[in-house]
Structures are given as structure tokens and as C-alpha cells.
Coordinates of C-alpha atoms in Angstrom, one line a residue:
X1 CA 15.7 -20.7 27.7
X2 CA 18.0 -22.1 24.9
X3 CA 21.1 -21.9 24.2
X4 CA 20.7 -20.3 20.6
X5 CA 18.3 -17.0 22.1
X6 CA 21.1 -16.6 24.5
X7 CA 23.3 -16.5 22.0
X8 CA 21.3 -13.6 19.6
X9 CA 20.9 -12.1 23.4
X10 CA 24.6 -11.7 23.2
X11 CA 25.0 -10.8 19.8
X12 CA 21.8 -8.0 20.2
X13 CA 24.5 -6.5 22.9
X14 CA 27.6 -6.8 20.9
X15 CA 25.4 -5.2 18.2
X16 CA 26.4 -1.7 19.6
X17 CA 29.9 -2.5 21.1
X18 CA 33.0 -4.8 21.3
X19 CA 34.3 -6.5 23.7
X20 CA 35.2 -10.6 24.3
X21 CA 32.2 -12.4 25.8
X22 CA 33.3 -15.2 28.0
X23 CA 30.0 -17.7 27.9
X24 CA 29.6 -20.7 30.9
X25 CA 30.9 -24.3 30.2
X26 CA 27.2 -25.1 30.5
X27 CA 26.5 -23.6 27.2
X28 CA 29.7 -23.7 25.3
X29 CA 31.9 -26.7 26.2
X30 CA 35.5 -24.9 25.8
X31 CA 34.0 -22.1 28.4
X32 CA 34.8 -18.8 26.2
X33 CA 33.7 -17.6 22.4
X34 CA 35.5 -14.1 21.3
X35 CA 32.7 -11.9 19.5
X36 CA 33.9 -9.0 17.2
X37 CA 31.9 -6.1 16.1
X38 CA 32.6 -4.7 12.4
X39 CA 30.2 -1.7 10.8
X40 CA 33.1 -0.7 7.9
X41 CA 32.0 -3.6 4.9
X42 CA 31.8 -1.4 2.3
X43 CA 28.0 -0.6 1.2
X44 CA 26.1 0.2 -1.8
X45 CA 22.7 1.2 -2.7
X46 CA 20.4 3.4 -4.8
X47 CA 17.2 4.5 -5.4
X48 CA 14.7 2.7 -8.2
X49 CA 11.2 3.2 -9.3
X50 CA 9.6 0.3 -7.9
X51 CA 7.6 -2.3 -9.7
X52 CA 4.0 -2.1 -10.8
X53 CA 1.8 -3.0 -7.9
X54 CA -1.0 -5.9 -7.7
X55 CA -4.2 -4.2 -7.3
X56 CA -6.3 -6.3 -8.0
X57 CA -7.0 -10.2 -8.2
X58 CA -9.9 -12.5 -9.3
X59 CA -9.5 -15.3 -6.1
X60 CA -12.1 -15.5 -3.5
X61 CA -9.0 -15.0 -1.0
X62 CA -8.4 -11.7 -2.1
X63 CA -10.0 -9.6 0.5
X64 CA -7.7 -6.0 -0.1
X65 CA -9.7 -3.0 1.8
X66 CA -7.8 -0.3 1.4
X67 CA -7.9 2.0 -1.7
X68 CA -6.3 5.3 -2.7
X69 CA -7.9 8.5 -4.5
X70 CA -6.0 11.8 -4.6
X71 CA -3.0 13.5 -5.2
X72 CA -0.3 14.0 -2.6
X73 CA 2.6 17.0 -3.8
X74 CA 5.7 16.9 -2.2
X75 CA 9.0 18.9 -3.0
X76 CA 11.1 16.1 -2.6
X77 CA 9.2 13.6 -4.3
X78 CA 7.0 15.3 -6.7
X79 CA 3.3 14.6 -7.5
X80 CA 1.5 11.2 -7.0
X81 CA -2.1 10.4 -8.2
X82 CA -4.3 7.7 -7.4
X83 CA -7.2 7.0 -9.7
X84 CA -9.8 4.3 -8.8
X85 CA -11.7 2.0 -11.2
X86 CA -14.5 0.2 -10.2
X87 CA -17.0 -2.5 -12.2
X88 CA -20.5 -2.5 -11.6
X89 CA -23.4 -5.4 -11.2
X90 CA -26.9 -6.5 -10.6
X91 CA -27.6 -8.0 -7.1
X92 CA -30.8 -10.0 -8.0
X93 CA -33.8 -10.4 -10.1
X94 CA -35.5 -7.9 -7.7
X95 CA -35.1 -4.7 -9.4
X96 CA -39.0 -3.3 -9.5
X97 CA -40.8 -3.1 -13.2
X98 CA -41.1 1.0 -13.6
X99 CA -44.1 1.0 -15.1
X100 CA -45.2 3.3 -12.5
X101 CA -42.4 4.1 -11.2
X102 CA -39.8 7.4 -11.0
X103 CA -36.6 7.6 -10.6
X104 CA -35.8 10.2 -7.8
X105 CA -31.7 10.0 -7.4
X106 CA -29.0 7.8 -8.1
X107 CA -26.1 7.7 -6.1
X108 CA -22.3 6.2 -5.6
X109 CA -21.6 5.0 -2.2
X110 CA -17.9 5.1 -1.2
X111 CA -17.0 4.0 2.4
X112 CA -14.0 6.2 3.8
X113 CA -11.2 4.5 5.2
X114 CA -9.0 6.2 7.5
X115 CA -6.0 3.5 6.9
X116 CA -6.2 4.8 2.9
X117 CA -5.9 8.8 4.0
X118 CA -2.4 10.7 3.6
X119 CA -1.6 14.4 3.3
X120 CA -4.0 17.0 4.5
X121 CA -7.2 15.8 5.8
X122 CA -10.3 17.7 6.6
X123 CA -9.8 20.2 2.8
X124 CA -11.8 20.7 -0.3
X125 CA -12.0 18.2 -2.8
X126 CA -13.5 18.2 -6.2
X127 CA -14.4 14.5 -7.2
X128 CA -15.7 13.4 -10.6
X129 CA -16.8 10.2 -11.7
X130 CA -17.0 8.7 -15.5
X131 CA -18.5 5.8 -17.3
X132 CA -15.4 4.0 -19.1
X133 CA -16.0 2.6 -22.7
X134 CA -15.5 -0.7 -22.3
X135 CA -16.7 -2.9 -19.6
X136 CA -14.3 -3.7 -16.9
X137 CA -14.0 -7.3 -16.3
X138 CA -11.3 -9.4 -15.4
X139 CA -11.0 -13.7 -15.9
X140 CA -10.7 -16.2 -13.0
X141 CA -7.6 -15.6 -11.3
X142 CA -6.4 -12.9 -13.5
X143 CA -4.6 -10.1 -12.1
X144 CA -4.8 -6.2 -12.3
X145 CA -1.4 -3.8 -11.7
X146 CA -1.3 -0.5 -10.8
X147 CA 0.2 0.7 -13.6
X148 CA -3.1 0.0 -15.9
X149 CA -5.8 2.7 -17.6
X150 CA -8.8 2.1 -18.6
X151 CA -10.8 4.1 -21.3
X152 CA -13.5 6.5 -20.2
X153 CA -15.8 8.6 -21.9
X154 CA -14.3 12.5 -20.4
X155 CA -18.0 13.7 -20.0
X156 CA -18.5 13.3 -15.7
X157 CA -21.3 12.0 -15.1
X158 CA -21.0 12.6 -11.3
X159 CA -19.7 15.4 -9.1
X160 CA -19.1 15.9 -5.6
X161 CA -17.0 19.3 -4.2
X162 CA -16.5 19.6 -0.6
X163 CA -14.4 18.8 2.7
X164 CA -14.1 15.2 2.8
X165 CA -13.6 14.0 6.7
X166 CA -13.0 10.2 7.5
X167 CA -14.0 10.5 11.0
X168 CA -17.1 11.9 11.0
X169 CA -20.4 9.6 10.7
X170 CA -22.3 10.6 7.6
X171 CA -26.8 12.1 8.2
X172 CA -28.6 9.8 5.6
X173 CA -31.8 10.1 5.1
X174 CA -33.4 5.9 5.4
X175 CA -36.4 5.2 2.6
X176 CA -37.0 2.1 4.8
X177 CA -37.4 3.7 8.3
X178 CA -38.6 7.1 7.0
X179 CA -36.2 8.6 9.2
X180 CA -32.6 10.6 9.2
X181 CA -30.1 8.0 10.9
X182 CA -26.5 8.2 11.2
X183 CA -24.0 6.4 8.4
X184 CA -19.8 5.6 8.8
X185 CA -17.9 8.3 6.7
X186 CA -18.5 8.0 3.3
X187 CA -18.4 10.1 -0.1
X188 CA -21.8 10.3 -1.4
X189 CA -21.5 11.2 -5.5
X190 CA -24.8 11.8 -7.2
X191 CA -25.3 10.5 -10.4
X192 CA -26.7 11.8 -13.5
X193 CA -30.1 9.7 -13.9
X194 CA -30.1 10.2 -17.7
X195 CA -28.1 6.9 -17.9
X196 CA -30.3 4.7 -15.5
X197 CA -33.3 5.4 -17.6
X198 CA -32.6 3.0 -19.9
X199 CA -31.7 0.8 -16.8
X200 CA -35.3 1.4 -15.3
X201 CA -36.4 0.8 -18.5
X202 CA -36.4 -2.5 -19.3
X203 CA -36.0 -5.6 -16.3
X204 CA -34.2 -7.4 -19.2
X205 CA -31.5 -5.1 -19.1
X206 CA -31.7 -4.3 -14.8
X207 CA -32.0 -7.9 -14.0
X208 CA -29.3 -9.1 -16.1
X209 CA -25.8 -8.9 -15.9
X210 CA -24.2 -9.3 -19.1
X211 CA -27.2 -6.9 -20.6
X212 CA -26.4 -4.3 -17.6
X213 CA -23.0 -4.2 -18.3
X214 CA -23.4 -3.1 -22.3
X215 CA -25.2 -0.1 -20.6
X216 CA -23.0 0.2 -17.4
X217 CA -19.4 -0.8 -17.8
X218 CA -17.9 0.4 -14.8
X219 CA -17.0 3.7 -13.9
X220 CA -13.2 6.0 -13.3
X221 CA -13.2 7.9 -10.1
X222 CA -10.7 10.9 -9.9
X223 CA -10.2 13.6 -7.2
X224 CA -8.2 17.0 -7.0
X225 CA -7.8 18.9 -3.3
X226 CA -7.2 22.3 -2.3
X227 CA -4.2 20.5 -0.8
X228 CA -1.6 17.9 -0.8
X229 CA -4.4 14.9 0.1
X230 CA -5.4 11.6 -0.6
X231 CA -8.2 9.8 0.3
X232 CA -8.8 6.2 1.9
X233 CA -11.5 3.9 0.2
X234 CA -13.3 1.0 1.8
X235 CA -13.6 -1.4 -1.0
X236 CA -13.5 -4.7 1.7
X237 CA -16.2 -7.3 0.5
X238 CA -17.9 -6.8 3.5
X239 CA -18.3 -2.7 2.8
X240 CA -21.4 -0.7 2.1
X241 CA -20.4 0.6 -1.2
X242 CA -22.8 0.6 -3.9
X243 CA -24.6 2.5 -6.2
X244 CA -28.1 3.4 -4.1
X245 CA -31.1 3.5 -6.9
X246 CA -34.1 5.6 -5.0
X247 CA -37.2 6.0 -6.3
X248 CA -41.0 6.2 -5.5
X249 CA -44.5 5.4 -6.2
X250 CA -46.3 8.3 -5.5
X251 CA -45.6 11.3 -3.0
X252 CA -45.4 8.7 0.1
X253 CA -44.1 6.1 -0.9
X254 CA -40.3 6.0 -1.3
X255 CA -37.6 2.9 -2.1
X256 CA -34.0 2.2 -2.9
X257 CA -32.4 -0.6 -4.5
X258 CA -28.3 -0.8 -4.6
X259 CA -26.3 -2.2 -7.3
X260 CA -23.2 -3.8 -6.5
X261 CA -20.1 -1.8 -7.1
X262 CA -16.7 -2.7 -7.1
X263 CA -16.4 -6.6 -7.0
X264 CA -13.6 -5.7 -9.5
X265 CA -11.8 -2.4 -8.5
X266 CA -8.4 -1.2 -9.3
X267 CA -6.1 1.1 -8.6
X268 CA -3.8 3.2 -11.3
X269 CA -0.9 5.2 -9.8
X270 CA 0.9 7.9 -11.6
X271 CA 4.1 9.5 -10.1
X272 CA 5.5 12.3 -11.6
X273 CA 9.2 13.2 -10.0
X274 CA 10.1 15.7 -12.8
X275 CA 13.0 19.1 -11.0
X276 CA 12.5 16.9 -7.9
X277 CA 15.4 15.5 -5.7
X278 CA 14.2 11.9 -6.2
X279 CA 14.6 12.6 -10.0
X280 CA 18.2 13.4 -9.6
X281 CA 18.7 10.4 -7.5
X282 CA 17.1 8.5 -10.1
X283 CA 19.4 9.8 -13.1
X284 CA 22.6 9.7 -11.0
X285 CA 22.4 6.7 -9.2
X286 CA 24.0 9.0 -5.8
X287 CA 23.2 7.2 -2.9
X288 CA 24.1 10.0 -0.4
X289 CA 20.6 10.2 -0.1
X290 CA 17.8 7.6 -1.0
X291 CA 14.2 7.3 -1.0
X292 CA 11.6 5.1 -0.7
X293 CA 7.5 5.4 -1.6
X294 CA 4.0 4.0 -1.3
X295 CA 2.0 3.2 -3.9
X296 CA 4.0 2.5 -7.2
X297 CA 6.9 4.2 -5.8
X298 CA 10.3 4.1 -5.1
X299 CA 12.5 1.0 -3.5
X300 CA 16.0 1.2 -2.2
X301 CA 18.4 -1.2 -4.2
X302 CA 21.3 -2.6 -1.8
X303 CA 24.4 -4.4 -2.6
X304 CA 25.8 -6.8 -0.3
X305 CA 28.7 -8.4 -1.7
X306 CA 31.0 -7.2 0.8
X307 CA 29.7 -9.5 3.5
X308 CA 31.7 -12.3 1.3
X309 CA 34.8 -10.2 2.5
X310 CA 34.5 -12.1 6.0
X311 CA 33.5 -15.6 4.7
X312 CA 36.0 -16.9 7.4
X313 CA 34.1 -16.3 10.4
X314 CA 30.6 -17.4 11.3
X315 CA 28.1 -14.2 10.9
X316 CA 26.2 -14.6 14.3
X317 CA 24.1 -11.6 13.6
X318 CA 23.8 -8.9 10.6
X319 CA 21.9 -5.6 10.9
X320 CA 21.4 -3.3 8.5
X321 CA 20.8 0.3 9.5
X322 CA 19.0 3.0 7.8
X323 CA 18.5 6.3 9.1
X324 CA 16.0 8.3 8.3
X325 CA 16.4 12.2 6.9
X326 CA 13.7 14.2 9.1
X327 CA 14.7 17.5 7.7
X328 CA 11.8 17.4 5.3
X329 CA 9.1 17.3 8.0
X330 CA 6.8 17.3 5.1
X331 CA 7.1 13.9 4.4
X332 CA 5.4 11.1 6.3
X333 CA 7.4 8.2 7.0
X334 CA 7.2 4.6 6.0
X335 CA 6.3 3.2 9.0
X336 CA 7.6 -0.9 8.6
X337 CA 9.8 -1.9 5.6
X338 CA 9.8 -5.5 3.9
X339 CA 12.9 -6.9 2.4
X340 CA 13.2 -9.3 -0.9
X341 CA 15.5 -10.6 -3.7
X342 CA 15.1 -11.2 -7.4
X343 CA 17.1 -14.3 -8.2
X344 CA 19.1 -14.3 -12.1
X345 CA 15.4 -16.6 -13.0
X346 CA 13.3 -13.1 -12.5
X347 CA 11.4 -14.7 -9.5
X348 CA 10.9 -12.3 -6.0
X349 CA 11.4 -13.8 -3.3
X350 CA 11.0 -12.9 0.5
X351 CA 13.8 -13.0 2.8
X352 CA 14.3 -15.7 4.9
X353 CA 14.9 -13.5 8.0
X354 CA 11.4 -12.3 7.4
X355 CA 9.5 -15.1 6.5
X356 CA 10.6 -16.7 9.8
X357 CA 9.3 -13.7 11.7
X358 CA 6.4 -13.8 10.2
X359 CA 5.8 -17.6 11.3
X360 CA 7.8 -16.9 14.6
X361 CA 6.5 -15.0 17.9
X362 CA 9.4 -13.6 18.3
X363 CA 10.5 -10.5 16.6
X364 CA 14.0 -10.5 14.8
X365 CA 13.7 -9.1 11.4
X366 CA 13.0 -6.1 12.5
X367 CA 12.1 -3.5 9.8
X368 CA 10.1 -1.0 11.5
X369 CA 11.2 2.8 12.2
X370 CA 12.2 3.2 16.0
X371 CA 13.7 5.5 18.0
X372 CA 17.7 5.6 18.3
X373 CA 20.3 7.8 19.9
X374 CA 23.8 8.6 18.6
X375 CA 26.1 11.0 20.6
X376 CA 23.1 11.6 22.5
X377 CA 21.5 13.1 19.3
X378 CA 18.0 11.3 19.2
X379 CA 17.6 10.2 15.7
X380 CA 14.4 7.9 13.5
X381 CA 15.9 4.6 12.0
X382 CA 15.2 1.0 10.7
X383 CA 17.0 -1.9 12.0
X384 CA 16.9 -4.8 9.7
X385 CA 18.2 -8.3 10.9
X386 CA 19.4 -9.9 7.5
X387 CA 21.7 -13.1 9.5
X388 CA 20.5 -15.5 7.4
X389 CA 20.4 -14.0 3.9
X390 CA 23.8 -13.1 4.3
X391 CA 24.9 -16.0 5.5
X392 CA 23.4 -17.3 2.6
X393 CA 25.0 -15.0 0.7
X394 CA 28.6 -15.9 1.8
X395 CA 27.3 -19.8 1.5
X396 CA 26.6 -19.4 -2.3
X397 CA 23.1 -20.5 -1.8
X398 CA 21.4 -18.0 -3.7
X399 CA 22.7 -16.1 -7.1
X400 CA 22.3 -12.6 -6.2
X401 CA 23.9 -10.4 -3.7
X402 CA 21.3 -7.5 -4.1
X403 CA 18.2 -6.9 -2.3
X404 CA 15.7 -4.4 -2.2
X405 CA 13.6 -2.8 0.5
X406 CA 10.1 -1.4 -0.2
X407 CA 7.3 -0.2 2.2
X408 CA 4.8 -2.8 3.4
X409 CA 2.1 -2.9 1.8
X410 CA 3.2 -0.2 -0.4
X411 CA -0.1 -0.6 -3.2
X412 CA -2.1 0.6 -0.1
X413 CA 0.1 3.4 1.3
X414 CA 0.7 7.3 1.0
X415 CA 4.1 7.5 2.9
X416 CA 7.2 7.9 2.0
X417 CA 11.0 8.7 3.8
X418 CA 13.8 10.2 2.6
X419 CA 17.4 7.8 3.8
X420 CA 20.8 8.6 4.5
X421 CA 22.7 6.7 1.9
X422 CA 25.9 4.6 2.1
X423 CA 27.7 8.0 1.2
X424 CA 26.3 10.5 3.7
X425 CA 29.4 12.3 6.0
X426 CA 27.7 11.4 9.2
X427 CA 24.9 9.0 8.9
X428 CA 25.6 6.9 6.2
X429 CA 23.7 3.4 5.8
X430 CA 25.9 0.1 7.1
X431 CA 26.0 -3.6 7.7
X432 CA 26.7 -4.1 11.3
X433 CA 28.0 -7.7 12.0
X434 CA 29.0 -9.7 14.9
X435 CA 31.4 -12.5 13.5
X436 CA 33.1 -15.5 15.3
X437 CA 36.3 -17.7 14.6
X438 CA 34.9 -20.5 13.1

């Protein structure tokens, strides 16, 4: 075992207490190091809307499979909305001549995903899908954000109302094997045929994509719940949504063809925080309590510049702790929390604590909400390990002394947590540090 993971095994102790620490002459040559505890560097933070999220981008790496739809309400944090916008394509030259041939449904296949699904599950849902104006397509390696519309014609041309479950395997009935077999959870939206005539119409038009696309240019989804719910969308490359063409022959003879659907998809999320707590935290700046959000929400804005109160010792560990506000049991918490910096430049950067767990086996940065006690009072919290970005910090090596926390993988999340700010009476955020004399 090295020396250095004894040494954070030390400073992980002294984390929670002080006292001097005599080490062996076989680690440190002058046989004692004296570690002090301080939790009293003055802290401060706030609450701010968070950036617009990527969504969407045109690489063959980007493989995102989790998608929103819904609305969750919360009294703390308002109303957010999750709309989902989806292009449409031909597969292949295949699609049969209808000379003979009718049309006997169209529909929209969406896989459910149950990583996508906050709120209420298991309640009523009305779901409407529209065809938007212009066709949605996006250049190589160009990038969609959550905070962009598209234009849609408001006439639905697709309705589904009913309990949506993401557990429960789906009865579809299979053209192929003229039999009923069982399907994962999915939303199944019938479409209005009227537009796939012209589709079926012509094999110009159904076996080409740029003429497809004049006729369908994508499509809007939208959904509104009995209750506070959103729904998770499979949109992974390797998914079964499509838009499932059936139609027959004659009386006994029955086919389907799928377009492709979704090869560019999008999400746009709306948060609305107007009479809410987060909006007075937002106005005041008051960081008694803080919050932070999925989706496009809300990040938590820190300011470390205290830590270069103690540039003459050697910072042998800094924690920050955040504890969480559970008497909203409402909300459902951000589960793991990511930490990053914008330098003078504009440029977000990761912090170096977490880039080197995420190459490391070994878990230091922390970040995810655990289980503490305090005066035997169990309490929720996050433990951060920020050592090297403040030592950084004190070091001069980068220009900022502000960083900003945001849920992981926010663009594909529903939680959110309320946070005991640098101001709360009895649980207010802090730096812990163990320093050494130098």
C-alpha cells in the first residue's frame, strides 16, 4: 500500500475530528506530521438557472437513450415541461407500389424507458403528436440545445389518452406471424392516414428521402397527466421506434413496413418557477436555501476564495458538504452531482478531482447523496472531494475561484433537491479541510 493512500486514509479520519497524528519513520522520515481540522472558511453560494442542455448531436458517437415527455409540478420548484421532437426517414427502396394496395393504420412507436420516468407513474396521460412546418434536419456535427422550438402546424394529427406504465410488456398484434405476441412497454400513437396517402401514393415520394421529407418533416410530441409525471423515451439507436405502416392486399393478407423515426430527436425544456421558492432564491440571490434541477434546471454557484485564507499550509484534503432539505418529501432527489468551472475565456471545464475518478478505480470525488449522522440525527448529504481544485486555486493555476455543481446527466433527468445553503442556522454548507505546516 503507498504511502500517499495512507496518507488520504488519515486525512478521510481527520475529516470528522482533530487531533495530532503521529505517522512511522518508515513513512515520514522526521517520525510525526500534526494534521488540523478547520470547517469555519467562510462560504458562498447561490442558486442559477442552469445552461441550455445538449440534446442532441450529429456524430456517429452520440448514442443518448434516454428522453423526457411530460410535465412534473412541484411547489417548490414550479412547473417543468419536456417536449420531444423527432425527424422522420425512409429505410429502403422497399416500400410496396399501392396500386392495389390499402392503407389499414399508421402508427408511432415510442419505446418506454424507465431511466426517463419521474413523478407519478401508472396515471392518465393525454399525448398529441403534430407535423412541424419545416423539416427537422440538422448538418454533420451540428448540435441541438434544449432550449430550441421548432414550428408545428397546432392541428394533432395523433392522439393517445390513457395510463401509461413502463413496466408492463405491451399485446401487439404481429402481421408477419399472424399472431398476438408480447412487445417491451411502449406508447403506441395512431396516426391520421390522411397524410400517408400521398406517401402511398407515389414510390417517388416513399422511396426517397429528400421527396419524403417535403411531405413528412418530422413531428412535435407533447403530453399532459392527470398528475405530476413525466415519461421516459427510448430513442437509443438500437430501439424499436418507428412509425409502423400496416396495410393489406385483400381480407388475408396483411403487411407492415416501418419508417425510421428519430435519427434526429431533441429535446425542448420549459421551466416555469413563477410564486415559487426557487423564484425568490433566484431574485435574491439568498443562499439559506439552494436548489438544484434536471433537465435545463437549476445549478448551485459556489465561491471558494476563502480557501486562499490558508495558503500557508498544504491542503491534504478539502470536502465540501451539502446537506440536503428532506422536508419537501415531494421532491426526488438528485441522486450523484458533477462539479465544473468556467475559466474568464468562457470555456467549462471539469474538475480535476473528478476527471481523475473517472479514470481512477478508486472513488475520491465523491458527489453522490449518502447517508450521514450529526448529533445522532440521521441526515441525506453529498460529500465532494475538491483537494485538488483548491489547491489549484490557492496555487493561482486557474483564474476563477467559483464553481458550480449540476446533477449528472441533468438533460436526461427529472430530479431535483432542495440544499441547506452557506446561511442555514444549523446545517449550513462548508469547506471541511485538513491542512499541514508546510
Amino acid at each position: 500500500m503507498s504511502i500517499r493512500f495512507v496518507f488520504i486514509l488519515l486525512c478521510a479520519v481527520l475529516i470528522s475530528c482533530n487531533e495530532e497524528i503521529s505517522v512511522g519513520s518508515s513513512i515520514v522520515d522526521d517520525g510525526s506530521i500534526t494534521l488540523d481540522y478547520t470547517d469555519t472558511l467562510f462560504l458562498s453560494g447561490k442558486t442559477v438557472k442552469g445552461n441550455p442542455a445538449v440534446v442532441f448531436r450529429n456524430t456517429s458517437t452520440f448514442d443518448r437513450q434516454t428522453y423526457l415527455l411530460g410535465q412534473l409540478d412541484d411547489p417548490s420548484f414550479g412547473s417543468s415541461r419536456a417536449d420531444l421532437y423527432m425527424s422522420s426517414n425512409v429505410v429502403d427502396n422497399f416500400f410496396p407500389a399501392f396500386d392495389t394496395l390499402k392503407i389499414d393504420s399508421v402508427v408511432m412507436v415510442l419505446p418506454l424507458d424507465t431511466l426517463g420516468q419521474f413523478g407519478e407513474d401508472n396515471v392518465l396521460h393525454d399525448i398529441r403528436v403534430y407535423q412541424l412546418s419545416n423539416t427537422l434536419e440538422v448538418d454533420f456535427q451540428d448540435t441541438l440545445f434544449s432550449d430550441q422550438s421548432f414550428d408545428f402546424n397546432p392541428v394533432a394529427i395523433g392522439e393517445y389518452t390513457g395510463i401509461v406504465n413502463h413496466l408492463d410488456s405491451v399485446d401487439v398484434y404481429s402481421v408477419t406471424e399472424d399472431r398476438i405476441i408480447a412487445e417491451e412497454a411502449q406508447l403506441r400513437i395512431t396516426l391520421d392516414t390522411a397524410l400517408w396517402h400521398e406517401i402511398a401514393s407515389d414510390t417517388l415520394v416513399s422511396r426517397n428521402d429528400t421527396l419524403y421529407n417535403d411531405v413528412v418533416k418530422g413531428f412535435l410530441v407533447q403530453a399532459s397527466s392527470s398528475e405530476s409525471s413525466m415519461i421516459g423515451i427510448n430513442l437509443a439507436p438500437n430501439s424499436n421506434v418507428g412509425i409502423r405502416f400496416y396495410y393489406s392486399a385483400d381480407d388475408t393478407t396483411h403487411r407492415v413496413y416501418t419508417f425510421d423515426l428519430a435519427n434526429i430527436r431533441s429535446n425542448n425544456f420549459i421551466h416555469d418557477y413563477s410564486g415559487t421558492a426557487v423564484e425568490s432564491a433566484l431574485n435574491s440571490g439568498d443562499d439559506e436555501l439552494m436548489y438544484l434541477q434536471g433537465m435545463e434546471g437549476l445549478d448551485l454557484e459556489l465561491d471558494l476564495s476563502s480557501v486562499r485564507d490558508v495558503s500557508d499550509r498544504i491542503i491534504n484534503r478539502a470536502v465540501l458538504e451539502l446537506i440536503l432539505d428532506e422536508s419537501d418529501n415531494t421532491n426526488e432527489a438528485v441522486e450523484q452531482l458533477e462539479a465544473f468551472y468556467f475559466t474568464t475565456a468562457g470555456t467549462r471545464i471539469r474538475l480535476t478531482d473528478q476527471i481523475l475518478q473517472n479514470n481512477s478505480f478508486i472513488s475520491v470525488f465523491g458527489g453522490r447523496l449518502s447517508d450521514i449522522s450529526i448529533d445522532g440525527l440521521e441526515l441525506k448529504a453529498y460529500n465532494i472531494d475538491i483537494s485538488n481544485h483548491v489547491n489549484a486555486i490557492i496555487e493561482n493555476d486557474i483564474d476563477t475561484a467559483t464553481i458550480r455543481l449540476q446533477a449528472i446527466n441533468k438533460e436526461q433527468s427529472g430530479l431535483r433537491s432542495a440544499i441547506f445553503g452557506p446561511a442555514h442556522n444549523t446545517y449550513p454548507a462548508k469547506i471541511k479541510l485538513v491542512t499541514s505546516k508546510p
